[in-house]
GROMACS .gro file of C-alpha atoms in nm:
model
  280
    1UNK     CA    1   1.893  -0.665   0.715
    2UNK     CA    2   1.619  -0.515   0.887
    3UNK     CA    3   1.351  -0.729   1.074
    4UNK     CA    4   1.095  -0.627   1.188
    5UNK     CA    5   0.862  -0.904   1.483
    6UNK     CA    6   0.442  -0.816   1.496
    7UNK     CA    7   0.293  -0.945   1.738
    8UNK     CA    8  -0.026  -0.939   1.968
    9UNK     CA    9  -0.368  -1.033   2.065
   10UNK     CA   10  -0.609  -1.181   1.772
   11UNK     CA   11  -0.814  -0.913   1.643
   12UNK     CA   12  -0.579  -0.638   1.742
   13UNK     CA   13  -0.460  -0.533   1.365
   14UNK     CA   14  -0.134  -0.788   1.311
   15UNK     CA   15  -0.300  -0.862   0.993
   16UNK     CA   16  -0.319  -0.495   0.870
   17UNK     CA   17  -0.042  -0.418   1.029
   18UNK     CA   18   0.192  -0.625   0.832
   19UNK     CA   19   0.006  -0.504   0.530
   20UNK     CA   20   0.108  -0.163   0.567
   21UNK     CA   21   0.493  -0.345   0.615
   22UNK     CA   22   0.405  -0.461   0.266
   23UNK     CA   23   0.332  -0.133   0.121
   24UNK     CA   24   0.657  -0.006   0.278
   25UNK     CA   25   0.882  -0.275   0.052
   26UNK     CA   26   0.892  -0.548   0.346
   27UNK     CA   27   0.916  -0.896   0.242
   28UNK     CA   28   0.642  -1.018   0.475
   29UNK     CA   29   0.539  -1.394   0.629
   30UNK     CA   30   0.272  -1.438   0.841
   31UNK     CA   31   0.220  -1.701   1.143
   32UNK     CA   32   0.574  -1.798   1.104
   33UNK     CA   33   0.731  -2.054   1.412
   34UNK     CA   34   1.019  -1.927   1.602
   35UNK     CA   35   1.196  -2.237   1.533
   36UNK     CA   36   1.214  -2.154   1.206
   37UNK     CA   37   1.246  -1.807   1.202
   38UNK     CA   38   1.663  -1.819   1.143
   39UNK     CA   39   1.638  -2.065   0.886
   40UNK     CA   40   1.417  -1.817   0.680
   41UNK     CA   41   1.623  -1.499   0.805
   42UNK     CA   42   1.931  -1.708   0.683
   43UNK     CA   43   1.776  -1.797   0.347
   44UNK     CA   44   1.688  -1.443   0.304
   45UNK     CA   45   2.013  -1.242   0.403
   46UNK     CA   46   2.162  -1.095   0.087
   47UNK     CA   47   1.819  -1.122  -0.097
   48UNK     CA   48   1.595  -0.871   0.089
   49UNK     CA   49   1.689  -0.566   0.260
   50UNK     CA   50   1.380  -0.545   0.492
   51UNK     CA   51   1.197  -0.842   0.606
   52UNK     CA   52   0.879  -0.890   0.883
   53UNK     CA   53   0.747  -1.150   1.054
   54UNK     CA   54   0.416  -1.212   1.254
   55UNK     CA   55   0.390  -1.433   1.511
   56UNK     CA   56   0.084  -1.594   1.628
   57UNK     CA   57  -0.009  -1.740   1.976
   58UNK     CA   58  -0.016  -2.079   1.828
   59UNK     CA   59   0.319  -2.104   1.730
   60UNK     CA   60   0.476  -1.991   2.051
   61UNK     CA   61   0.557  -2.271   2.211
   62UNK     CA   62   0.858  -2.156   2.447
   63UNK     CA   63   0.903  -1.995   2.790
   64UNK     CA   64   0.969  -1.666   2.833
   65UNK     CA   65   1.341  -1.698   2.890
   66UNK     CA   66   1.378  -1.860   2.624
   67UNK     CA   67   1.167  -1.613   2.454
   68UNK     CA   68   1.405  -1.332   2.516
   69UNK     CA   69   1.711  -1.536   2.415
   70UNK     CA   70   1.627  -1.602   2.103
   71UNK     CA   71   1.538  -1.244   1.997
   72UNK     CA   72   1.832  -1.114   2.167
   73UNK     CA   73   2.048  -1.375   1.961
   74UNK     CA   74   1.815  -1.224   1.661
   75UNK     CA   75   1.947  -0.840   1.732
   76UNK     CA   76   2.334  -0.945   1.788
   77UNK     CA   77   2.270  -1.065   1.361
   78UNK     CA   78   2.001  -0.829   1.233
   79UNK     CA   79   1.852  -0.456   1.291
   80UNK     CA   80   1.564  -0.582   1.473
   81UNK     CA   81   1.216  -0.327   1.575
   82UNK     CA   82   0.941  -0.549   1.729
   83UNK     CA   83   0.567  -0.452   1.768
   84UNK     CA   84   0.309  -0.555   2.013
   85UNK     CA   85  -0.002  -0.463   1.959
   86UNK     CA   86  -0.305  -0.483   2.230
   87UNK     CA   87  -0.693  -0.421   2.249
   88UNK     CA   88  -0.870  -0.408   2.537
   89UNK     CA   89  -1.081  -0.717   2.604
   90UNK     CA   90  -1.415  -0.575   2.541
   91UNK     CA   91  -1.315  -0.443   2.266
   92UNK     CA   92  -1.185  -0.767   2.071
   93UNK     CA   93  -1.462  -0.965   2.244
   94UNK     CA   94  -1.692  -0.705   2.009
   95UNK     CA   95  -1.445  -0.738   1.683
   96UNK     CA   96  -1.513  -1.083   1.683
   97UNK     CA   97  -1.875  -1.117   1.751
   98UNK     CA   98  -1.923  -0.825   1.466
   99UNK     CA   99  -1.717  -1.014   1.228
  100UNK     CA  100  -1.801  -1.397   1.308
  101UNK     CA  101  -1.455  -1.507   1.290
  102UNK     CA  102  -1.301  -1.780   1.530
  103UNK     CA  103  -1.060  -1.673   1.779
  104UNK     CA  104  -0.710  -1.866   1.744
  105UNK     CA  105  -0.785  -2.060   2.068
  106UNK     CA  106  -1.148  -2.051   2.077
  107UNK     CA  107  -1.148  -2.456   1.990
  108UNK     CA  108  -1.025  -2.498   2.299
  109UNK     CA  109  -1.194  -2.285   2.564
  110UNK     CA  110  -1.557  -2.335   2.651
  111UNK     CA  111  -1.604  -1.908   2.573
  112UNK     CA  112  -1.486  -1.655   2.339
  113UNK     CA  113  -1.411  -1.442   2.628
  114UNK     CA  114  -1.186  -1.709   2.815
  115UNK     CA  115  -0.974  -1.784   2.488
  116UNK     CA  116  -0.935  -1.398   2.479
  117UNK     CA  117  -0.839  -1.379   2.852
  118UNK     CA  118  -0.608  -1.693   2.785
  119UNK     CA  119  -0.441  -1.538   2.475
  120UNK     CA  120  -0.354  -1.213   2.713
  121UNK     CA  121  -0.155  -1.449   2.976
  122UNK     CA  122   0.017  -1.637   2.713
  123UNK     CA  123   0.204  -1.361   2.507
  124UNK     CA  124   0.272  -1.161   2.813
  125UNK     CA  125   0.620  -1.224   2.772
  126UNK     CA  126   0.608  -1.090   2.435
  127UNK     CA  127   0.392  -0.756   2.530
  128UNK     CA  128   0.696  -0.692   2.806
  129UNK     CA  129   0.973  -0.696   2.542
  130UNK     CA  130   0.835  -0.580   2.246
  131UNK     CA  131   1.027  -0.237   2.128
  132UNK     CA  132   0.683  -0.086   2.032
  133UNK     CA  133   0.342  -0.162   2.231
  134UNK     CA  134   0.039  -0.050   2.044
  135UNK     CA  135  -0.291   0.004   2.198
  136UNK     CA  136  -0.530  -0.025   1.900
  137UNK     CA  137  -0.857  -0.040   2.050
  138UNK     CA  138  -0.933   0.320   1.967
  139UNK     CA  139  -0.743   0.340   1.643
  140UNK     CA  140  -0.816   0.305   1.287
  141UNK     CA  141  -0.657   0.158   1.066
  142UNK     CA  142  -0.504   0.456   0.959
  143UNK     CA  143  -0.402   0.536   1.264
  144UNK     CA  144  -0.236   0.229   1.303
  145UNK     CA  145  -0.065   0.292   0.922
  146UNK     CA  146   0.046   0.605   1.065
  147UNK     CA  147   0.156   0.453   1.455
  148UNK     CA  148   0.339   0.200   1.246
  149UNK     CA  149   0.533   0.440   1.004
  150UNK     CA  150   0.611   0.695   1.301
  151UNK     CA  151   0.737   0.453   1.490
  152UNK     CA  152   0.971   0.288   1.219
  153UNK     CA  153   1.081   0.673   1.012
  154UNK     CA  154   1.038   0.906   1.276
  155UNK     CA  155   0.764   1.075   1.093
  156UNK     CA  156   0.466   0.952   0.854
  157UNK     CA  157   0.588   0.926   0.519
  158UNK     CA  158   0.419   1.001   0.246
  159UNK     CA  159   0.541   0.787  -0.065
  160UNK     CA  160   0.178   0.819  -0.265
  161UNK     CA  161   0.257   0.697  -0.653
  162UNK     CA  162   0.095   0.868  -0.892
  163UNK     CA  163   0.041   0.611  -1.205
  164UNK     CA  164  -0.047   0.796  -1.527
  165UNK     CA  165  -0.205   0.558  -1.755
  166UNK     CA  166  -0.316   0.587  -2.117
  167UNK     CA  167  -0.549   0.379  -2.333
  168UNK     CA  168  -0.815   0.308  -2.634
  169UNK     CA  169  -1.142   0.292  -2.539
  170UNK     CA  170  -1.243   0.055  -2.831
  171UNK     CA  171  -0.983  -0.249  -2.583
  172UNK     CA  172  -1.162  -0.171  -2.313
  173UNK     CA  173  -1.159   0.032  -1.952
  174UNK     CA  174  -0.828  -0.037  -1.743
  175UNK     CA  175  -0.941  -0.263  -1.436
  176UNK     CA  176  -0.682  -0.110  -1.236
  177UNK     CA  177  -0.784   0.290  -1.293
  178UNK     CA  178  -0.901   0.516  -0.995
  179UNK     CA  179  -0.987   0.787  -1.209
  180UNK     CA  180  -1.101   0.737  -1.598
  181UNK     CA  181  -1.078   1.079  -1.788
  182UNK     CA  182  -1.273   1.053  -2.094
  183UNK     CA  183  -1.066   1.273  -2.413
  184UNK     CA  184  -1.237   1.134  -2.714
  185UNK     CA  185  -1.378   1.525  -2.727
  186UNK     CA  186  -1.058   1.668  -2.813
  187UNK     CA  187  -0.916   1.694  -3.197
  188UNK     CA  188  -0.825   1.369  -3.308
  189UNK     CA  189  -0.480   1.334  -3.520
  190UNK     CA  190  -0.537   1.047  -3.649
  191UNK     CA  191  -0.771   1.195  -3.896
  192UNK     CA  192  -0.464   1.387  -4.029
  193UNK     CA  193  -0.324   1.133  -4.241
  194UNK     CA  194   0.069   1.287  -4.196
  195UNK     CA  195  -0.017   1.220  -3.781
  196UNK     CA  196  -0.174   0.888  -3.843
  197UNK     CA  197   0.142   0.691  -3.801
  198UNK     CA  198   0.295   0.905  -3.503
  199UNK     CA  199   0.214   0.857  -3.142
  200UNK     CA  200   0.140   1.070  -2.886
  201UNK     CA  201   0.533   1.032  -2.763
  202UNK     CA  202   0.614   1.143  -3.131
  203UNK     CA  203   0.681   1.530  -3.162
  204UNK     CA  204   0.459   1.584  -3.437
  205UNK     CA  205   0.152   1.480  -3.248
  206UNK     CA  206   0.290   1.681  -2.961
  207UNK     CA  207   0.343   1.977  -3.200
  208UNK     CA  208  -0.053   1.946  -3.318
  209UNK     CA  209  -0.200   1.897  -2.969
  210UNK     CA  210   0.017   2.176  -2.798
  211UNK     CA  211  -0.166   2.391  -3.065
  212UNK     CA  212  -0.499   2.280  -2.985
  213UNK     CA  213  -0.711   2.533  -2.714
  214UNK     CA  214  -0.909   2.250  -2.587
  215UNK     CA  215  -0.645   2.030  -2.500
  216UNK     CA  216  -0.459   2.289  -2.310
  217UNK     CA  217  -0.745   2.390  -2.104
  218UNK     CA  218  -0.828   1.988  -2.037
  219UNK     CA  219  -0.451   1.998  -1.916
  220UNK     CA  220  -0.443   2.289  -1.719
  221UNK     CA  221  -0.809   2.160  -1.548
  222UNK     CA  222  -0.675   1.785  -1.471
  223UNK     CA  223  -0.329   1.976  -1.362
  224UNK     CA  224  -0.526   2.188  -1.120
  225UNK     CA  225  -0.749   1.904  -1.001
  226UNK     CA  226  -0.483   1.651  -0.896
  227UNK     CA  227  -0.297   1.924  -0.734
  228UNK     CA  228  -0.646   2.038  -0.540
  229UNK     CA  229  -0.712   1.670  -0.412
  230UNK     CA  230  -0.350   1.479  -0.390
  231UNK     CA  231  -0.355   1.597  -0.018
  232UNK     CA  232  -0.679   1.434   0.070
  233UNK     CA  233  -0.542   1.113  -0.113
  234UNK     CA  234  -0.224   1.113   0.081
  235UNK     CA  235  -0.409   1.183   0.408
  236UNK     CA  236  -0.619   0.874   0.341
  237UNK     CA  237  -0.313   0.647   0.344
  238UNK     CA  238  -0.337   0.522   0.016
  239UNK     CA  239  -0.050   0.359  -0.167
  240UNK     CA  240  -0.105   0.456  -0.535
  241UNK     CA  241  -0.388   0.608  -0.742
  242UNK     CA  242  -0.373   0.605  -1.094
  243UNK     CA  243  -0.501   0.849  -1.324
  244UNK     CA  244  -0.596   0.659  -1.685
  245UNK     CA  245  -0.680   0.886  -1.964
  246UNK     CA  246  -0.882   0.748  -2.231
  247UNK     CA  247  -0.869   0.819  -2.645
  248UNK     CA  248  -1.069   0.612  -2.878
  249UNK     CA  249  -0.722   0.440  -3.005
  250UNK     CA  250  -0.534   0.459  -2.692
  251UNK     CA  251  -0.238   0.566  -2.968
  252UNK     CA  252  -0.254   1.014  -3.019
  253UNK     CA  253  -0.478   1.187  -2.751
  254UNK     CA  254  -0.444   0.967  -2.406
  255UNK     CA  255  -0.099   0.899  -2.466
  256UNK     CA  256  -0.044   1.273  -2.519
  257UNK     CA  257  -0.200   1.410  -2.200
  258UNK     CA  258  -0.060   1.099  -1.974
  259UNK     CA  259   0.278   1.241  -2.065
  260UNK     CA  260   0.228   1.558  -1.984
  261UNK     CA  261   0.030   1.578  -1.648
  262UNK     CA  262   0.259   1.331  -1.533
  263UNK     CA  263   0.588   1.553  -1.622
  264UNK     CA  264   0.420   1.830  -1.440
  265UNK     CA  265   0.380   1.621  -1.115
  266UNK     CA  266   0.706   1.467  -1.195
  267UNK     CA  267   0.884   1.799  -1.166
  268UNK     CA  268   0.749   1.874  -0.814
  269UNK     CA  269   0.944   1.603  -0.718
  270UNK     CA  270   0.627   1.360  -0.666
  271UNK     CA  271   0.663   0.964  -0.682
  272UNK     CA  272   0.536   0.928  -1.045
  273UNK     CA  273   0.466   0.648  -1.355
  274UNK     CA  274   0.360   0.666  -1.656
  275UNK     CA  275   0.238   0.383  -1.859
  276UNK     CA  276   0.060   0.318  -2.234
  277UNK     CA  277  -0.148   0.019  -2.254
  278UNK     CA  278  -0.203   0.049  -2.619
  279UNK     CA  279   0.164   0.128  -2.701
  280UNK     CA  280   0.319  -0.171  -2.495
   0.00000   0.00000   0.00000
């Protein structure tokens, strides 16, 4: 099993950072005590392949020998990759004032600067182990997607899913849609009462529609889009975007062009799904 630890001063990205774990198939628990960190591991072996684990200056509660022990017990049983990540103190002292939030030990310091000093001394032992030590306090979050991936692949992968979604209008717009492409313009076979019954997944309706001018120059134009843009998208570190193509029915006309533009993509060996709202 791979583990993966993230740690690191409040403010300094754990949060995102085990977000972007998330993204990348890890089974992820925040805050989690070392005590109970093998008990979890051990409940877990066989179930996940990848699991991560952030650890929070409130639950460490051991010395620095004993620190190092217990990870070093952790590597002898698991493919462990630990992450430290640090912002200058200026620099979190701003995060939090922007943002309002209480700092982990603020409830016990007299100022938000001395709980961030205090934090510093007390995962030192962490920050001098850790397989990976991050200085965020110029970085994006992006940049910290991308620190994170490099650092665990080698190079930034980029696993952007495509979703191809059709639907009916008349049930409503798809919550989940990036993009909504509007084809209630284009011939309709459902006025053909021989294509009434068919789908879009039918050949018949494919048969009609691969006839039709206006469809194929729709195709060719959402084709040539997606393929313009999907750069930009993967640059910008998404996970997914889903494309949702919209007939009145949700039954002839999305269905048709969902299928298509997502074989196209499909056979340029992108990451690709394709699902039909109306027809599930």
């Amino acid at each position: 099993m791979k583990l993966v630890i993230v740690s690191g001063r409040s403010g300094s990205g754990k949060s995102y950072a085990l977000k972007v774990l998330e993204d990348l198939g890890y089974y992820c628990v925040d805050n989690l005590p070392l005590s109970l960190m093998p008990a979890l591991l051990e409940e877990l072996d066989g179930r996940c392949d990848s699991v991560a684990i952030s650890i929070d200056v409130r639950n460490l509660s051991i010395n620095s020998d004993q620190l190092e022990y217990r990870l070093n017990t952790l590597k002898q049983q698991y493919d462990v990759t630990s992450f430290y990540l640090h912002s200058e103190d200026e620099v979190l002292l701003k995060r939090y004032s922007e943002t309002r939030r209480l700092h982990p030990l603020n409830k016990y310091q007299s100022s938000l600067m001395k709980a961030i000093k205090d934090e510093k001394s007390l995962l030192a032992p962490l920050a001098n182990i850790a397989d990976h030590y991050v200085d965020t306090s110029n970085l994006t979050i992006y940049d910290l997607s991308d620190t994170i991936r490099e650092n665990l692949f080698g190079a930034v992968p980029k696993e952007l899913v495509l979703t191809f979604l059709s639907f009916g209008f008349k049930h409503g717009l798809p919550r989940e849609a990036d993009y909504v492409i509007d084809v209630r313009f284009l011939p309709n076979p459902h006025w053909l009462p021989e294509l009434r019954p068919h789908t879009g997944l039918e050949q018949p309706v494919i048969d009609y529609l691969d006839e039709q001018q206006t469809v194929q120059k729709l195709y060719q134009q959402m084709q040539e889009f997606i393929q313009t843009w999907l750069p930009q998208l993967e640059q910008n570190n998404r996970s997914y975007v889903t494309f949702a193509f919209g007939c009145t029915g949700g039954k002839h006309r999305s269905v048709y062009l969902a299928e298509k533009v997502a074989s196209f993509f499909q056979a340029g060996n992108h990451k690709v799904e394709v699902r039909h709202r109306e027809l599930e």
